[in-house]
GROMACS .gro file of N, CA, C and O in nm:
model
  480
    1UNK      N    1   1.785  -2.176  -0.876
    1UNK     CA    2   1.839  -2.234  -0.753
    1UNK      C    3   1.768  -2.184  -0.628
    1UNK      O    4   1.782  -2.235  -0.517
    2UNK      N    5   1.673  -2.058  -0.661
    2UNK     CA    6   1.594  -2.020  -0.484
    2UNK      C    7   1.507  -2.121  -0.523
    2UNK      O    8   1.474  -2.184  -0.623
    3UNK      N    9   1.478  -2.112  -0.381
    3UNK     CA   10   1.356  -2.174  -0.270
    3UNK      C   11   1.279  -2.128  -0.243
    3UNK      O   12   1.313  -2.010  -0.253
    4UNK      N   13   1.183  -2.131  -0.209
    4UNK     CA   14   1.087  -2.009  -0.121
    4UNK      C   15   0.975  -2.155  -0.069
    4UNK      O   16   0.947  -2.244  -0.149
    5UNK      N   17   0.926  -2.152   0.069
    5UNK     CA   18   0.885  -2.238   0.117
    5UNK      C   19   0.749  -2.121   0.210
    5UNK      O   20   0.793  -2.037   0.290
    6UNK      N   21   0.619  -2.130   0.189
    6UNK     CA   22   0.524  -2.078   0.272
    6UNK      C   23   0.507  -2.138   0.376
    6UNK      O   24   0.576  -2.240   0.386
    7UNK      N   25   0.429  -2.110   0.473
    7UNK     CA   26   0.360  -2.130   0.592
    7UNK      C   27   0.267  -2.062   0.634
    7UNK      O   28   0.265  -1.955   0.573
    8UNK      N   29   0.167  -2.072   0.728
    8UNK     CA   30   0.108  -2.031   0.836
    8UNK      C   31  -0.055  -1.980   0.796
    8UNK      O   32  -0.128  -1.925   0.879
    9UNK      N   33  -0.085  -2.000   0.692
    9UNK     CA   34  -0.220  -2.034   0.641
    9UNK      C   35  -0.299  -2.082   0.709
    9UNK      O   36  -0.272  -2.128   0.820
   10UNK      N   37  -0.422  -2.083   0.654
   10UNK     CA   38  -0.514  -2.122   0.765
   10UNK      C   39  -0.690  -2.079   0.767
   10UNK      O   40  -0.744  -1.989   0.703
   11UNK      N   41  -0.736  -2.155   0.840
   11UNK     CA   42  -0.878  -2.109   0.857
   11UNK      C   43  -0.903  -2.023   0.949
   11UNK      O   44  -0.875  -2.059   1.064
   12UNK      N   45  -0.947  -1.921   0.935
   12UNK     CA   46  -0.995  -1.781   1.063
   12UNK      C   47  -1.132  -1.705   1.049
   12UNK      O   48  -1.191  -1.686   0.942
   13UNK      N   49  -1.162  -1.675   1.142
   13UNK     CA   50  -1.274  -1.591   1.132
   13UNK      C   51  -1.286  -1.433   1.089
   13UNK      O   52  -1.227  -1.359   1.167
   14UNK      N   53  -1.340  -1.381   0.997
   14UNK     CA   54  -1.365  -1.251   1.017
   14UNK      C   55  -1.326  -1.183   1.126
   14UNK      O   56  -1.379  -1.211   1.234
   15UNK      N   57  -1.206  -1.061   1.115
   15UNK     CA   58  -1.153  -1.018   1.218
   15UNK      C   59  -1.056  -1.067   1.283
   15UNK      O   60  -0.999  -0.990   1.360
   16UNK      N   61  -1.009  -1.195   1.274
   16UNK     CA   62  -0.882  -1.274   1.320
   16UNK      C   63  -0.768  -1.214   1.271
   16UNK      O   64  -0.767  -1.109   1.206
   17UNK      N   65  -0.657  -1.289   1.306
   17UNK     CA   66  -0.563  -1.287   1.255
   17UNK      C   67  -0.469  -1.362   1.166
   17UNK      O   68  -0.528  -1.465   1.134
   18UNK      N   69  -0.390  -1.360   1.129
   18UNK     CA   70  -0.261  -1.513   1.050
   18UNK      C   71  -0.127  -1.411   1.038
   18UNK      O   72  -0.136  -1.295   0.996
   19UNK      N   73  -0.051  -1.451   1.065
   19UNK     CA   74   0.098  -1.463   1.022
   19UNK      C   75   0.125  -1.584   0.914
   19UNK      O   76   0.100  -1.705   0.920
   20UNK      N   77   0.174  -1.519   0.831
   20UNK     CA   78   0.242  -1.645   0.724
   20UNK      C   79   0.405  -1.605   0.756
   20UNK      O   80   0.452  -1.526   0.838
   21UNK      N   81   0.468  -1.690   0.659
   21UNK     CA   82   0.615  -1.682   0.677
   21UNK      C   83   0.673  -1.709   0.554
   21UNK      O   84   0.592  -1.755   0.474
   22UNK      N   85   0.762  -1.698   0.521
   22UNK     CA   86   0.808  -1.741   0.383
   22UNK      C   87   0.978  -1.747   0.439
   22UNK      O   88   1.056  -1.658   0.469
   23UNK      N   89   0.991  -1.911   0.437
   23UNK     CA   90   1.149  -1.929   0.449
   23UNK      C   91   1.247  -1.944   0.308
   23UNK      O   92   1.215  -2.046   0.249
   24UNK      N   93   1.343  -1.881   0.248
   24UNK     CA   94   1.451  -1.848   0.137
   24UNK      C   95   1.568  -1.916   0.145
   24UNK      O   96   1.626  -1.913   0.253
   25UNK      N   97   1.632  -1.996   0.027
   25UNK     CA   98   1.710  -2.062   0.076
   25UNK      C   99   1.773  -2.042  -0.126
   25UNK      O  100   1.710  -1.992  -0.219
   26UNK      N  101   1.863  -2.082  -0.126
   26UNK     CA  102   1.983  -2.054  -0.257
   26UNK      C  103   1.992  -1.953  -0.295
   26UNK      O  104   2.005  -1.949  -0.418
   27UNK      N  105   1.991  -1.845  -0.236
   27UNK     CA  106   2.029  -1.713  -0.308
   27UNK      C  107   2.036  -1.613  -0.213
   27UNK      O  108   1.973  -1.617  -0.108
   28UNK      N  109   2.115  -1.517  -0.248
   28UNK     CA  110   2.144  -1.412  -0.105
   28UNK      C  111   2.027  -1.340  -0.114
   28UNK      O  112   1.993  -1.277  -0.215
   29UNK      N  113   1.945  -1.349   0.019
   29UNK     CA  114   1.819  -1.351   0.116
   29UNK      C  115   1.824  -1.163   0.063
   29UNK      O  116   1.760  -1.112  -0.028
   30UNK      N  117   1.918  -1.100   0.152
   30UNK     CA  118   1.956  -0.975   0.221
   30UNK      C  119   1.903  -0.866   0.057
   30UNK      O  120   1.843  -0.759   0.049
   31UNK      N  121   1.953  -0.945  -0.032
   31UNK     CA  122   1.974  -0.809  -0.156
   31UNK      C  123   1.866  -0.838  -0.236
   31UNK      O  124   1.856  -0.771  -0.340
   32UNK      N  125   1.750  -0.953  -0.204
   32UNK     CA  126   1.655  -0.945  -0.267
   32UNK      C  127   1.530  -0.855  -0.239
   32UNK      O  128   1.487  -0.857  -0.123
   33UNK      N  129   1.446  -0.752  -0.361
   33UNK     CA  130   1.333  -0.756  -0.336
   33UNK      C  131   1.247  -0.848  -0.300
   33UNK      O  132   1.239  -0.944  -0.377
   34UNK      N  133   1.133  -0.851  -0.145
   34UNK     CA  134   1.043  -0.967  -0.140
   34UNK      C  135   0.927  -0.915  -0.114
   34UNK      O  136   0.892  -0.827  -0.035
   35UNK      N  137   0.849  -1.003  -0.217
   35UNK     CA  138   0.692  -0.960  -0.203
   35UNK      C  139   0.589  -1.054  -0.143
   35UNK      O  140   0.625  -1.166  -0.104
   36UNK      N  141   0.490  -1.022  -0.135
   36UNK     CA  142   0.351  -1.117  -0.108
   36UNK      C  143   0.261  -1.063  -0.213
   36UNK      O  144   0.247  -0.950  -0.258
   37UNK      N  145   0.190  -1.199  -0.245
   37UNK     CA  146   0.090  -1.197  -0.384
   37UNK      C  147  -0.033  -1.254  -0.318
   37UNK      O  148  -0.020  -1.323  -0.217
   38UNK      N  149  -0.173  -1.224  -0.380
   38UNK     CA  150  -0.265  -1.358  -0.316
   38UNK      C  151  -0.333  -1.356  -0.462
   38UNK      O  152  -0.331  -1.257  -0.535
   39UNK      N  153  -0.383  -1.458  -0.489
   39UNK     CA  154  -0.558  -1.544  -0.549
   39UNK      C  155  -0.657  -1.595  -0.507
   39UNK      O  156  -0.682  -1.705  -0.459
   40UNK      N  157  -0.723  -1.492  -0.529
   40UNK     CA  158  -0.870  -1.536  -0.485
   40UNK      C  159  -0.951  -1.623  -0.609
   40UNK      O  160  -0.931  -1.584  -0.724
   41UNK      N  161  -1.016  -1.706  -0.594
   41UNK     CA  162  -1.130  -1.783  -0.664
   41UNK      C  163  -1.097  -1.677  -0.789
   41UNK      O  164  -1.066  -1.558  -0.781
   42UNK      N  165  -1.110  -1.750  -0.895
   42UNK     CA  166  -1.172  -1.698  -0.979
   42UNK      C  167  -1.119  -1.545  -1.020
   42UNK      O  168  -1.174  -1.472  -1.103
   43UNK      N  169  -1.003  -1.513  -0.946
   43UNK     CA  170  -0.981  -1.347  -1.000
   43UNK      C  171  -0.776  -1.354  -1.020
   43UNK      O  172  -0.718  -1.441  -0.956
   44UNK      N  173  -0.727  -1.297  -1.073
   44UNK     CA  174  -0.625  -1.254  -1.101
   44UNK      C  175  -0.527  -1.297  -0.980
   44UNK      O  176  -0.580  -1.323  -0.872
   45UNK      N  177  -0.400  -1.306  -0.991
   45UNK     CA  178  -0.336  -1.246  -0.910
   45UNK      C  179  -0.272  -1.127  -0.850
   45UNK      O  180  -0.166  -1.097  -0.905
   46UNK      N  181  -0.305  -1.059  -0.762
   46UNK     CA  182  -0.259  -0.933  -0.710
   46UNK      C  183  -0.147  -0.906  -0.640
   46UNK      O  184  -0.106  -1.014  -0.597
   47UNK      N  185  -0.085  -0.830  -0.611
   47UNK     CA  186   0.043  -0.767  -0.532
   47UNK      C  187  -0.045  -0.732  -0.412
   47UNK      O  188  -0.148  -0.666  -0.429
   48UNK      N  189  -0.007  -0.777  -0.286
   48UNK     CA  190  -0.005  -0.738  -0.201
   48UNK      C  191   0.092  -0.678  -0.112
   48UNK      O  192   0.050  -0.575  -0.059
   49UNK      N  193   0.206  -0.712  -0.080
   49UNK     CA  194   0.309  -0.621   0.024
   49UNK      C  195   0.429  -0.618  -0.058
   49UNK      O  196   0.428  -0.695  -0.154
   50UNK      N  197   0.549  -0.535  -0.039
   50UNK     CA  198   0.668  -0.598  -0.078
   50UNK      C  199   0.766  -0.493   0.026
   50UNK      O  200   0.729  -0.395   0.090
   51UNK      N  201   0.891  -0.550   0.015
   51UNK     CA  202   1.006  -0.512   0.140
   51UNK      C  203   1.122  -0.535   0.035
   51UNK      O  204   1.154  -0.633  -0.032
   52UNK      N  205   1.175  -0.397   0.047
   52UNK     CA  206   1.339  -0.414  -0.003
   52UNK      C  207   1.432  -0.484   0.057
   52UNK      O  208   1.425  -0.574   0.141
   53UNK      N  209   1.544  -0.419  -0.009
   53UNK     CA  210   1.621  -0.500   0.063
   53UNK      C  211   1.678  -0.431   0.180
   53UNK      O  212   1.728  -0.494   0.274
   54UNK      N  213   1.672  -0.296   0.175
   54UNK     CA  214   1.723  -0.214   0.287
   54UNK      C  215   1.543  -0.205   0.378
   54UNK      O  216   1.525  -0.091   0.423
   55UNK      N  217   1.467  -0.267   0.396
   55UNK     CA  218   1.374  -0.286   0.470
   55UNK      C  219   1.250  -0.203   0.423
   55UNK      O  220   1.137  -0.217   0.470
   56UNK      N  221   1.291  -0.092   0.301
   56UNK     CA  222   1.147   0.000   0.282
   56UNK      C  223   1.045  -0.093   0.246
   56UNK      O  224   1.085  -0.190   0.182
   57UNK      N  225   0.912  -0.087   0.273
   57UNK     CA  226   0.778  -0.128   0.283
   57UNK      C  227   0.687  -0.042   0.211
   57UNK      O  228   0.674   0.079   0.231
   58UNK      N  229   0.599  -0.142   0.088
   58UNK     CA  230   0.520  -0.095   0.031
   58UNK      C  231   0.360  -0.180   0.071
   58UNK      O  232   0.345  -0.302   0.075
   59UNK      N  233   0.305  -0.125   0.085
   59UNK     CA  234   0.131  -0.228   0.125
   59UNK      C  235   0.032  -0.142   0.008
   59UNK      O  236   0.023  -0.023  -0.022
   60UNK      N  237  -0.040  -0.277  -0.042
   60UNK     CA  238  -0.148  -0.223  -0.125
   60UNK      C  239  -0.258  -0.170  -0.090
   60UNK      O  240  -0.331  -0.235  -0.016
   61UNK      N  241  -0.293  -0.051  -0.129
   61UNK     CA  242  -0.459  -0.047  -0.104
   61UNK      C  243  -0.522  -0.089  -0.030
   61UNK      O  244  -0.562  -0.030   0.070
   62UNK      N  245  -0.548  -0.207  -0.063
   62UNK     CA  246  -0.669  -0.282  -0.026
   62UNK      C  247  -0.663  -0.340   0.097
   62UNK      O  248  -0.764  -0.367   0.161
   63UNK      N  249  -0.524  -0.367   0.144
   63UNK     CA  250  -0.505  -0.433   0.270
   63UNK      C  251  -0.420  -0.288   0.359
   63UNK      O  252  -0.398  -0.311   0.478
   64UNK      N  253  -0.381  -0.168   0.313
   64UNK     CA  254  -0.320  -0.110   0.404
   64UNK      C  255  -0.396  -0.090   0.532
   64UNK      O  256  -0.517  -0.071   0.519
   65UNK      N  257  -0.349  -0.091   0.648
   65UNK     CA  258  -0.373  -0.067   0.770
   65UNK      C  259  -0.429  -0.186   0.815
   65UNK      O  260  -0.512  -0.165   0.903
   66UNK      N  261  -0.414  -0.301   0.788
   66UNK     CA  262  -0.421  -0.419   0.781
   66UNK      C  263  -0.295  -0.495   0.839
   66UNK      O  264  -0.245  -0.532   0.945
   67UNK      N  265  -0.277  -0.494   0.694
   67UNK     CA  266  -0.158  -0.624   0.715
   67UNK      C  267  -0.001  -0.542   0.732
   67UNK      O  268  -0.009  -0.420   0.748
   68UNK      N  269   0.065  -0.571   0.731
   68UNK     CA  270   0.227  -0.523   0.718
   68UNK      C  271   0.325  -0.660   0.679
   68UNK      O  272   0.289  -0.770   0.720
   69UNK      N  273   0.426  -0.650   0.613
   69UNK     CA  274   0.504  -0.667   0.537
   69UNK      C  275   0.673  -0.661   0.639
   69UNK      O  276   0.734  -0.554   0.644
   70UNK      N  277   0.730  -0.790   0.715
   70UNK     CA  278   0.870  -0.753   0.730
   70UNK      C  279   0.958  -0.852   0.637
   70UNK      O  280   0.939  -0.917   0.535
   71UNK      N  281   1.076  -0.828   0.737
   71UNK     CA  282   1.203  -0.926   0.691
   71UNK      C  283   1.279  -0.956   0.783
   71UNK      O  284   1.301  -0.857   0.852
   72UNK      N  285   1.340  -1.060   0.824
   72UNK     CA  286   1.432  -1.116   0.863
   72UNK      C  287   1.568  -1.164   0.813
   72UNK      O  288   1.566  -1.285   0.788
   73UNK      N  289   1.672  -1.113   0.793
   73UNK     CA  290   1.763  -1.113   0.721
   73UNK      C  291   1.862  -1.228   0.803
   73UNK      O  292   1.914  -1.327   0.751
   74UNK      N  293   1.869  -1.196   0.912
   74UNK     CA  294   1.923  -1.323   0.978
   74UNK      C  295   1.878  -1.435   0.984
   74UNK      O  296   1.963  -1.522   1.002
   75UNK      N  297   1.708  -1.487   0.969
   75UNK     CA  298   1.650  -1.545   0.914
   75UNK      C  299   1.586  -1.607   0.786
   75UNK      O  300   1.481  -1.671   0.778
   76UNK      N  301   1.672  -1.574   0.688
   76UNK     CA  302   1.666  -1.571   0.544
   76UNK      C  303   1.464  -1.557   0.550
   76UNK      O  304   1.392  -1.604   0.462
   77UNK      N  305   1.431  -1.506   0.634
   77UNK     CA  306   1.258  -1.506   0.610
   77UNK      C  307   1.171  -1.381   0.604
   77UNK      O  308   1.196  -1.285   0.677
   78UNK      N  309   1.033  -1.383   0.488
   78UNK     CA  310   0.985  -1.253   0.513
   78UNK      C  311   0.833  -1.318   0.547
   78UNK      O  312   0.773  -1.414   0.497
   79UNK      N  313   0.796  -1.220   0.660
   79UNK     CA  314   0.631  -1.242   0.686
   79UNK      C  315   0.558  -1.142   0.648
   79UNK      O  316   0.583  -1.027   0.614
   80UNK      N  317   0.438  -1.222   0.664
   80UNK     CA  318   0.322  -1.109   0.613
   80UNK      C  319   0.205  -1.128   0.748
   80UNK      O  320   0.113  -1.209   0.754
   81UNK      N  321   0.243  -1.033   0.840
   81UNK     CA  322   0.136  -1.028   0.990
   81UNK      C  323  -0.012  -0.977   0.905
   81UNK      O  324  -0.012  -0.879   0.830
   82UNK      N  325  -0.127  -1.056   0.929
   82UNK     CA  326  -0.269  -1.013   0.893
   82UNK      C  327  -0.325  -0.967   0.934
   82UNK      O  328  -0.397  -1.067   0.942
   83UNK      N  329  -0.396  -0.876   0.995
   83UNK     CA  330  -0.486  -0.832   1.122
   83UNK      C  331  -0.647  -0.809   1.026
   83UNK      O  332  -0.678  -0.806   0.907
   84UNK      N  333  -0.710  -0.798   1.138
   84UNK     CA  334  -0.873  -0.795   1.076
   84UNK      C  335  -0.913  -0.838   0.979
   84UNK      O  336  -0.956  -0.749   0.906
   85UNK      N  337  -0.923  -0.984   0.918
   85UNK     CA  338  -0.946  -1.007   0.807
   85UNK      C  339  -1.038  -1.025   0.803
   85UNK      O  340  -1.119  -1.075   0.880
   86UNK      N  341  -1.043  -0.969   0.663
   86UNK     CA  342  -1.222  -0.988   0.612
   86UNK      C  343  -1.243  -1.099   0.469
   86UNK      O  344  -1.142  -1.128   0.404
   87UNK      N  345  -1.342  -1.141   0.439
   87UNK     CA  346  -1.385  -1.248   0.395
   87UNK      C  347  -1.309  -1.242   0.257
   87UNK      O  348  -1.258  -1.342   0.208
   88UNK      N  349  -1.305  -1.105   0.191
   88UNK     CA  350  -1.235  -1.103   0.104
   88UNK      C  351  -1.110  -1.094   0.077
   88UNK      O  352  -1.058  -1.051  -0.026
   89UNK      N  353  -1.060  -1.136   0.173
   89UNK     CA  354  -0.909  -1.184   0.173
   89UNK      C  355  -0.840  -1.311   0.169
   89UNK      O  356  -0.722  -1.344   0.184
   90UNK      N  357  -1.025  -1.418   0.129
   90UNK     CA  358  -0.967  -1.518   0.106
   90UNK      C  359  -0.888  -1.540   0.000
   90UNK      O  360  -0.910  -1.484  -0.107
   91UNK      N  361  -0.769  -1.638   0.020
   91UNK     CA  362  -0.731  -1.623  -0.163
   91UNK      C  363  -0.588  -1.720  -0.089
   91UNK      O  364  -0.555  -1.747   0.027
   92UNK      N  365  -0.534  -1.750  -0.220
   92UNK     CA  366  -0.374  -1.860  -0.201
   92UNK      C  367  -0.257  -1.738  -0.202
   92UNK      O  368  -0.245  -1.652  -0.289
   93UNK      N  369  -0.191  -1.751  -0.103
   93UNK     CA  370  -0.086  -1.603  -0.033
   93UNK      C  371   0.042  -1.682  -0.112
   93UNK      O  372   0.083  -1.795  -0.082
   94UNK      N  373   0.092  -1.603  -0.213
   94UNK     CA  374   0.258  -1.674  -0.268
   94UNK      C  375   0.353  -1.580  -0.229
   94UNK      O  376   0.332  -1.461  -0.254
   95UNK      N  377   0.460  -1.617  -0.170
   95UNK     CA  378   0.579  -1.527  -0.128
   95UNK      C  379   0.656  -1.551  -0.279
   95UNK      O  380   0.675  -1.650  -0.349
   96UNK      N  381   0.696  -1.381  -0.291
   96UNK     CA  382   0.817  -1.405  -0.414
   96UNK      C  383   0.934  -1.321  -0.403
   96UNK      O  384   0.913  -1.233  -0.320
   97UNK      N  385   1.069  -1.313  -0.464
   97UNK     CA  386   1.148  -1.272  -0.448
   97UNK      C  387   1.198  -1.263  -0.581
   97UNK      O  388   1.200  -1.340  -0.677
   98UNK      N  389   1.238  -1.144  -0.558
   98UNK     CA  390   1.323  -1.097  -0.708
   98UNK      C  391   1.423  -0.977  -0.735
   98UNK      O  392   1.412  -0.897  -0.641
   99UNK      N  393   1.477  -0.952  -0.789
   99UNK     CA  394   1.603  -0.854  -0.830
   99UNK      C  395   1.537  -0.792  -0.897
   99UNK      O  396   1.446  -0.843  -0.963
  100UNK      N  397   1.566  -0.655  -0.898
  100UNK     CA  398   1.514  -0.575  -1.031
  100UNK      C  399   1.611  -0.443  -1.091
  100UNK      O  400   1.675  -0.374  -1.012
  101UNK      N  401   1.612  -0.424  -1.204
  101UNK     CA  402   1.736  -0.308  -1.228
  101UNK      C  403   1.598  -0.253  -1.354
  101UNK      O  404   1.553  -0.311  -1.454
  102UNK      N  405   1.571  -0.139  -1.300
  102UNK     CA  406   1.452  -0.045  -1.390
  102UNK      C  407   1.345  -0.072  -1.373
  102UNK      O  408   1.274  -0.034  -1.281
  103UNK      N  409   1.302  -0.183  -1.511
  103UNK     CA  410   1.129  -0.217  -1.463
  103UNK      C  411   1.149  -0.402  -1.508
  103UNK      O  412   1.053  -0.477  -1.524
  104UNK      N  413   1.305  -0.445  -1.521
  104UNK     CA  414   1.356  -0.601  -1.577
  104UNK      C  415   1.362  -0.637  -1.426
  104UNK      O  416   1.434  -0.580  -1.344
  105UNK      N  417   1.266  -0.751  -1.398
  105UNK     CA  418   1.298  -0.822  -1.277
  105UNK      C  419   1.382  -0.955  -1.293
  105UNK      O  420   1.346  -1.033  -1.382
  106UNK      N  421   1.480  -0.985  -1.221
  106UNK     CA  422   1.542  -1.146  -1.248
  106UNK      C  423   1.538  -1.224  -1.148
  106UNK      O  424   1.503  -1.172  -1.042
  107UNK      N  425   1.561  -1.327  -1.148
  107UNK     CA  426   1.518  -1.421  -1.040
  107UNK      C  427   1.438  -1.404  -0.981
  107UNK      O  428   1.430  -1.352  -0.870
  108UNK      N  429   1.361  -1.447  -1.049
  108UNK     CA  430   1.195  -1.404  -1.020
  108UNK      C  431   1.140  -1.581  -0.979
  108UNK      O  432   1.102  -1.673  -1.050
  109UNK      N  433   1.163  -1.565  -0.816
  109UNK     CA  434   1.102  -1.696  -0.793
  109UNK      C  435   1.004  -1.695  -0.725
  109UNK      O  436   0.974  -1.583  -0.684
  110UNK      N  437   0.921  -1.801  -0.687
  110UNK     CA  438   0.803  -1.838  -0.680
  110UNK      C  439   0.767  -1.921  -0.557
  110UNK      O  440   0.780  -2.035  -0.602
  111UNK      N  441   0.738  -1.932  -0.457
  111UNK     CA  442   0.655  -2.006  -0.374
  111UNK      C  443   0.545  -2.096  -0.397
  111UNK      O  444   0.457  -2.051  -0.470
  112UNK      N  445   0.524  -2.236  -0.343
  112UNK     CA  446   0.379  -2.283  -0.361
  112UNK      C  447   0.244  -2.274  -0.328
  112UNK      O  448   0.154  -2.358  -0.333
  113UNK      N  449   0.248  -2.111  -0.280
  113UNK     CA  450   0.143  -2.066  -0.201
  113UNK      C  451   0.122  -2.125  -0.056
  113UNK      O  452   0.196  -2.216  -0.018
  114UNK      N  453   0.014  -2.071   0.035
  114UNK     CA  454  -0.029  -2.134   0.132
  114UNK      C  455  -0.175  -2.065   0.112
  114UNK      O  456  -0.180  -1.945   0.086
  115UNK      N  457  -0.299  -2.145   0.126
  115UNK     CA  458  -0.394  -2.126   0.152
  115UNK      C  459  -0.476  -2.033   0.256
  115UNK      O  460  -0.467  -2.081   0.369
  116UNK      N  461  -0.543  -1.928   0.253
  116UNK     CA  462  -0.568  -1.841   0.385
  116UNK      C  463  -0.756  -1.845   0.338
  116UNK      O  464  -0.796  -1.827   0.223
  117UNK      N  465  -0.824  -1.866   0.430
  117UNK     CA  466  -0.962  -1.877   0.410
  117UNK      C  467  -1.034  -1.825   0.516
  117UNK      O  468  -1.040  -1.896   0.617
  118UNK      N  469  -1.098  -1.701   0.515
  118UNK     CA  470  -1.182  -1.584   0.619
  118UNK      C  471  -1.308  -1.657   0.595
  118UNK      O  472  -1.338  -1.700   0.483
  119UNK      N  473  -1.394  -1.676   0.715
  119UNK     CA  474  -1.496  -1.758   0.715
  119UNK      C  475  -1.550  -1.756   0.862
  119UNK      O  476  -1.484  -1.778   0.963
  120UNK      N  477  -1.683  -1.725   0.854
  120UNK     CA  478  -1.771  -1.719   0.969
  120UNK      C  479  -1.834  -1.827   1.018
  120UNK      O  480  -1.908  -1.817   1.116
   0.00000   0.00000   0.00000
């Protein structure tokens, strides 16, 4: 019964910026874990950010000091602010949301991605 609806994708230059958004809708917003994922060409999908439900923030590697990870709880919405992107951050950004009790995640839903493409 969730939703998860992306936004704010886009074409940018090396060093730009993007905000995406991810709006949530059939399921209580507040008590879900929410993450951000991307795909790049040709490679896996990766974990990029995720936000509890009490607001703690995790950022990967590769993008820390980069990007950051909130939530809007009054807004059933979580963003992912981009800063300095570099070429290899092109890839399809999926917002997901899920419950987890140990290492069993449930309601494990899915977004249709939004496209983000770093390009000079």
């Amino acid at each position: 019964q969730g939703q998860l609806v992306e936004s704010g994708g886009g074409l940018v230059q090396p060093g730009g910026s993007l905000r995406l958004s991810c709006a949530a809708s059939g399921f209580t917003f507040s008590m879900y874990v929410m993450r951000w994922f991307r795909q790049a060409p040709g490679k896996e999908r990766e974990w990029v950010a995720a936000v509890t439900s009490d607001g703690g923030r995790t950022i990967a590697d590769s993008v820390k000091g980069r990007f950051t990870i909130s939530r809007d709880n009054a807004k059933y919405t979580v963003y992912l602010q981009m800063n300095s992107l570099k070429l290899e951050d092109t890839a399809v950004y999926y917002c997901n949301a899920a419950r987890r009790t140990g290492s069993t995640w449930y309601d494990n839903y899915w977004g249709q991605g939004t496209q983000v493409t770093v390009s000079s």
